[in-house]
């Protein structure tokens, strides 16, 4: 491997790792403990990535509580990080650099990954680079579909050439349990948040509505399944909050409350068909609001590529609704969503975001003492 310019690991330039770089990425922002070992090799054609190993462990300990408990997330990260690291590093040489999510996310959870990364950086005498979790979600669409279905497991030796499938300006709609953001992507590494939720995140609203109907946690996939079963004529009309406001912000708490009132009005008489109708109409209300605001931004900024990332991007209904909308209203705009297994939190996306951060600014020095968990870190 190529030498570093600086020899104090606490403040080391990344320049020097030129032709080939092994990145160990660590992601602990919420309830997935994820580590990835990614090798990036410069080729005459560009760069080739090899996912040496990639493990995402979803903490099931939260399921019985119907939501993520920060103290439990922290405990489980602390238990699982060393176990996953052993699996990832089995028969591998030490990496060249560590990339770790430093926000946004749950601070106690983020700290687990950060402290772990710092200790490894010291042990291996390699630099530690903080990475923004949301940038990871944006760049998760760079992984081609060839990894479909496998990406949550160890991906020994899977290779893919980097092909920039994102045409700029692009727009990223990031929808997860913790975030709902519309981000203007002028280039890789050049982002501007133009809108966000004023209250609940989309995934959070899915989960809360799921809980109101006594569905298992997380509610999102359960609501999708229920909605697909609805085949009668729809009578329920839920509100589409902030549909006509001039900004790009969202609000989902009113929609959630409307569902609550409806469920209360049904009382004990609520049956399976009522639940299916609620799920169906709720999904449509969410999609209508997301699409309306996104369309406004596509038009205003002349968006070439629409990226949809985050856990809720696993919803076929949401993705299909966006695709139909683009076909009808913006046929020139291409839709990119992460391949299966990379919609939710994972460390492969953090390794990719880390790689491009290093490429953009190879002389940057990240003093480990300055790397801190920032719960509301912005892009
Ligand atoms: O990105 P993610 O794994 O974690 C966060 O950073 O929050 O997203 C998890 C969220 C949960 O709220 C979950 O209910 C939602 O993604 N989700 C879905 C679906 N699959 C997961 N929401 C709607 N439909 C789905 N199929
Ligand atoms: Zn996330």
PDB file of N, CA, C and O in Angstrom, residues 30-33 56-81 83-84 216-218:
ATOM      1  N   UNK A  30     -28.542   4.474  13.725  1.00  0.00           N
ATOM      2  CA  UNK A  30     -29.870   4.187  14.288  1.00  0.00           C
ATOM      3  C   UNK A  30     -29.888   2.749  14.828  1.00  0.00           C
ATOM      4  O   UNK A  30     -29.152   2.451  15.766  1.00  0.00           O
ATOM      5  N   UNK A  31     -30.665   1.885  14.214  1.00  0.00           N
ATOM      6  CA  UNK A  31     -30.779   0.526  14.763  1.00  0.00           C
ATOM      7  C   UNK A  31     -30.180  -0.546  13.860  1.00  0.00           C
ATOM      8  O   UNK A  31     -30.505  -1.721  14.003  1.00  0.00           O
ATOM      9  N   UNK A  32     -29.319  -0.153  12.917  1.00  0.00           N
ATOM     10  CA  UNK A  32     -28.555  -1.165  12.202  1.00  0.00           C
ATOM     11  C   UNK A  32     -27.087  -1.002  12.604  1.00  0.00           C
ATOM     12  O   UNK A  32     -26.568   0.129  12.617  1.00  0.00           O
ATOM     13  N   UNK A  33     -26.449  -2.117  12.908  1.00  0.00           N
ATOM     14  CA  UNK A  33     -25.006  -2.097  13.130  1.00  0.00           C
ATOM     15  C   UNK A  33     -24.407  -2.633  11.839  1.00  0.00           C
ATOM     16  O   UNK A  33     -24.643  -3.793  11.485  1.00  0.00           O
ATOM     17  N   UNK A  56     -24.829  -6.082   7.444  1.00  0.00           N
ATOM     18  CA  UNK A  56     -25.795  -5.183   8.092  1.00  0.00           C
ATOM     19  C   UNK A  56     -26.585  -6.010   9.092  1.00  0.00           C
ATOM     20  O   UNK A  56     -27.265  -6.959   8.703  1.00  0.00           O
ATOM     21  N   UNK A  57     -26.454  -5.643  10.352  1.00  0.00           N
ATOM     22  CA  UNK A  57     -27.213  -6.355  11.388  1.00  0.00           C
ATOM     23  C   UNK A  57     -28.332  -5.432  11.875  1.00  0.00           C
ATOM     24  O   UNK A  57     -28.070  -4.351  12.421  1.00  0.00           O
ATOM     25  N   UNK A  58     -29.576  -5.847  11.650  1.00  0.00           N
ATOM     26  CA  UNK A  58     -30.713  -5.044  12.125  1.00  0.00           C
ATOM     27  C   UNK A  58     -31.068  -5.497  13.530  1.00  0.00           C
ATOM     28  O   UNK A  58     -31.286  -6.692  13.773  1.00  0.00           O
ATOM     29  N   UNK A  59     -31.130  -4.552  14.445  1.00  0.00           N
ATOM     30  CA  UNK A  59     -31.419  -4.896  15.847  1.00  0.00           C
ATOM     31  C   UNK A  59     -32.902  -5.212  16.010  1.00  0.00           C
ATOM     32  O   UNK A  59     -33.739  -4.319  15.852  1.00  0.00           O
ATOM     33  N   UNK A  60     -33.205  -6.438  16.330  1.00  0.00           N
ATOM     34  CA  UNK A  60     -34.612  -6.834  16.481  1.00  0.00           C
ATOM     35  C   UNK A  60     -35.124  -6.558  17.892  1.00  0.00           C
ATOM     36  O   UNK A  60     -36.309  -6.701  18.172  1.00  0.00           O
ATOM     37  N   UNK A  61     -34.204  -6.133  18.755  1.00  0.00           N
ATOM     38  CA  UNK A  61     -34.568  -5.912  20.169  1.00  0.00           C
ATOM     39  C   UNK A  61     -35.593  -4.784  20.331  1.00  0.00           C
ATOM     40  O   UNK A  61     -36.227  -4.650  21.372  1.00  0.00           O
ATOM     41  N   UNK A  62     -35.744  -3.930  19.276  1.00  0.00           N
ATOM     42  CA  UNK A  62     -36.679  -2.803  19.382  1.00  0.00           C
ATOM     43  C   UNK A  62     -38.113  -3.198  19.046  1.00  0.00           C
ATOM     44  O   UNK A  62     -39.042  -2.461  19.352  1.00  0.00           O
ATOM     45  N   UNK A  63     -38.249  -4.340  18.369  1.00  0.00           N
ATOM     46  CA  UNK A  63     -39.550  -4.706  17.802  1.00  0.00           C
ATOM     47  C   UNK A  63     -40.648  -4.712  18.860  1.00  0.00           C
ATOM     48  O   UNK A  63     -41.728  -4.146  18.665  1.00  0.00           O
ATOM     49  N   UNK A  64     -40.346  -5.302  20.022  1.00  0.00           N
ATOM     50  CA  UNK A  64     -41.398  -5.422  21.040  1.00  0.00           C
ATOM     51  C   UNK A  64     -41.826  -4.067  21.604  1.00  0.00           C
ATOM     52  O   UNK A  64     -42.899  -3.927  22.169  1.00  0.00           O
ATOM     53  N   UNK A  65     -40.975  -3.036  21.427  1.00  0.00           N
ATOM     54  CA  UNK A  65     -41.329  -1.707  21.941  1.00  0.00           C
ATOM     55  C   UNK A  65     -42.012  -0.843  20.878  1.00  0.00           C
ATOM     56  O   UNK A  65     -42.459   0.259  21.152  1.00  0.00           O
ATOM     57  N   UNK A  66     -42.015  -1.323  19.639  1.00  0.00           N
ATOM     58  CA  UNK A  66     -42.684  -0.572  18.566  1.00  0.00           C
ATOM     59  C   UNK A  66     -41.941   0.674  18.146  1.00  0.00           C
ATOM     60  O   UNK A  66     -42.522   1.581  17.541  1.00  0.00           O
ATOM     61  N   UNK A  67     -40.652   0.778  18.443  1.00  0.00           N
ATOM     62  CA  UNK A  67     -39.870   1.948  18.026  1.00  0.00           C
ATOM     63  C   UNK A  67     -38.438   1.771  18.492  1.00  0.00           C
ATOM     64  O   UNK A  67     -38.143   0.854  19.263  1.00  0.00           O
ATOM     65  N   UNK A  68     -37.542   2.660  18.032  1.00  0.00           N
ATOM     66  CA  UNK A  68     -36.130   2.503  18.380  1.00  0.00           C
ATOM     67  C   UNK A  68     -35.835   3.188  19.717  1.00  0.00           C
ATOM     68  O   UNK A  68     -36.107   4.380  19.879  1.00  0.00           O
ATOM     69  N   UNK A  69     -35.277   2.426  20.657  1.00  0.00           N
ATOM     70  CA  UNK A  69     -34.891   2.971  21.959  1.00  0.00           C
ATOM     71  C   UNK A  69     -33.391   3.270  21.938  1.00  0.00           C
ATOM     72  O   UNK A  69     -32.584   2.336  21.805  1.00  0.00           O
ATOM     73  N   UNK A  70     -32.988   4.536  22.083  1.00  0.00           N
ATOM     74  CA  UNK A  70     -31.561   4.873  21.970  1.00  0.00           C
ATOM     75  C   UNK A  70     -30.670   4.043  22.901  1.00  0.00           C
ATOM     76  O   UNK A  70     -29.597   3.594  22.491  1.00  0.00           O
ATOM     77  N   UNK A  71     -31.115   3.802  24.140  1.00  0.00           N
ATOM     78  CA  UNK A  71     -30.255   3.070  25.084  1.00  0.00           C
ATOM     79  C   UNK A  71     -30.053   1.616  24.624  1.00  0.00           C
ATOM     80  O   UNK A  71     -28.958   1.052  24.771  1.00  0.00           O
ATOM     81  N   UNK A  72     -31.102   1.035  24.068  1.00  0.00           N
ATOM     82  CA  UNK A  72     -30.981  -0.349  23.575  1.00  0.00           C
ATOM     83  C   UNK A  72     -30.122  -0.366  22.311  1.00  0.00           C
ATOM     84  O   UNK A  72     -29.276  -1.260  22.129  1.00  0.00           O
ATOM     85  N   UNK A  73     -30.325   0.645  21.454  1.00  0.00           N
ATOM     86  CA  UNK A  73     -29.514   0.719  20.224  1.00  0.00           C
ATOM     87  C   UNK A  73     -28.036   0.771  20.604  1.00  0.00           C
ATOM     88  O   UNK A  73     -27.207   0.037  20.056  1.00  0.00           O
ATOM     89  N   UNK A  74     -27.723   1.588  21.598  1.00  0.00           N
ATOM     90  CA  UNK A  74     -26.330   1.751  22.029  1.00  0.00           C
ATOM     91  C   UNK A  74     -25.772   0.417  22.550  1.00  0.00           C
ATOM     92  O   UNK A  74     -24.696  -0.021  22.145  1.00  0.00           O
ATOM     93  N   UNK A  75     -26.534  -0.217  23.424  1.00  0.00           N
ATOM     94  CA  UNK A  75     -26.084  -1.497  23.995  1.00  0.00           C
ATOM     95  C   UNK A  75     -25.818  -2.514  22.884  1.00  0.00           C
ATOM     96  O   UNK A  75     -24.775  -3.178  22.870  1.00  0.00           O
ATOM     97  N   UNK A  76     -26.746  -2.613  21.944  1.00  0.00           N
ATOM     98  CA  UNK A  76     -26.603  -3.619  20.885  1.00  0.00           C
ATOM     99  C   UNK A  76     -25.442  -3.286  19.940  1.00  0.00           C
ATOM    100  O   UNK A  76     -24.750  -4.179  19.462  1.00  0.00           O
ATOM    101  N   UNK A  77     -25.234  -1.989  19.656  1.00  0.00           N
ATOM    102  CA  UNK A  77     -24.069  -1.622  18.831  1.00  0.00           C
ATOM    103  C   UNK A  77     -22.781  -2.057  19.521  1.00  0.00           C
ATOM    104  O   UNK A  77     -21.882  -2.617  18.902  1.00  0.00           O
ATOM    105  N   UNK A  78     -22.722  -1.765  20.831  1.00  0.00           N
ATOM    106  CA  UNK A  78     -21.489  -2.096  21.573  1.00  0.00           C
ATOM    107  C   UNK A  78     -21.238  -3.603  21.580  1.00  0.00           C
ATOM    108  O   UNK A  78     -20.106  -4.061  21.468  1.00  0.00           O
ATOM    109  N   UNK A  79     -22.313  -4.373  21.685  1.00  0.00           N
ATOM    110  CA  UNK A  79     -22.160  -5.842  21.667  1.00  0.00           C
ATOM    111  C   UNK A  79     -21.741  -6.313  20.279  1.00  0.00           C
ATOM    112  O   UNK A  79     -20.854  -7.165  20.129  1.00  0.00           O
ATOM    113  N   UNK A  80     -22.385  -5.764  19.248  1.00  0.00           N
ATOM    114  CA  UNK A  80     -22.247  -6.354  17.909  1.00  0.00           C
ATOM    115  C   UNK A  80     -21.071  -5.830  17.084  1.00  0.00           C
ATOM    116  O   UNK A  80     -20.606  -6.536  16.180  1.00  0.00           O
ATOM    117  N   UNK A  81     -20.614  -4.608  17.363  1.00  0.00           N
ATOM    118  CA  UNK A  81     -19.522  -4.067  16.529  1.00  0.00           C
ATOM    119  C   UNK A  81     -18.293  -4.991  16.486  1.00  0.00           C
ATOM    120  O   UNK A  81     -17.816  -5.327  15.396  1.00  0.00           O
ATOM    121  N   UNK A  83     -18.073  -8.148  17.065  1.00  0.00           N
ATOM    122  CA  UNK A  83     -18.403  -9.450  16.446  1.00  0.00           C
ATOM    123  C   UNK A  83     -18.420  -9.294  14.922  1.00  0.00           C
ATOM    124  O   UNK A  83     -17.838 -10.096  14.172  1.00  0.00           O
ATOM    125  N   UNK A  84     -19.069  -8.236  14.456  1.00  0.00           N
ATOM    126  CA  UNK A  84     -19.168  -8.021  12.995  1.00  0.00           C
ATOM    127  C   UNK A  84     -17.785  -7.703  12.431  1.00  0.00           C
ATOM    128  O   UNK A  84     -17.416  -8.178  11.350  1.00  0.00           O
ATOM    129  N   UNK A 216     -47.119  -5.113  13.476  1.00  0.00           N
ATOM    130  CA  UNK A 216     -45.753  -5.252  14.004  1.00  0.00           C
ATOM    131  C   UNK A 216     -44.848  -4.106  13.534  1.00  0.00           C
ATOM    132  O   UNK A 216     -45.105  -3.507  12.489  1.00  0.00           O
ATOM    133  N   UNK A 217     -43.831  -3.822  14.316  1.00  0.00           N
ATOM    134  CA  UNK A 217     -42.844  -2.794  13.966  1.00  0.00           C
ATOM    135  C   UNK A 217     -41.770  -3.404  13.055  1.00  0.00           C
ATOM    136  O   UNK A 217     -41.373  -4.547  13.292  1.00  0.00           O
ATOM    137  N   UNK A 218     -41.263  -2.728  12.044  1.00  0.00           N
ATOM    138  CA  UNK A 218     -41.659  -1.399  11.591  1.00  0.00           C
ATOM    139  C   UNK A 218     -42.924  -1.448  10.731  1.00  0.00           C
ATOM    140  O   UNK A 218     -43.135  -2.390   9.972  1.00  0.00           O
TER     141      UNK A 218
END
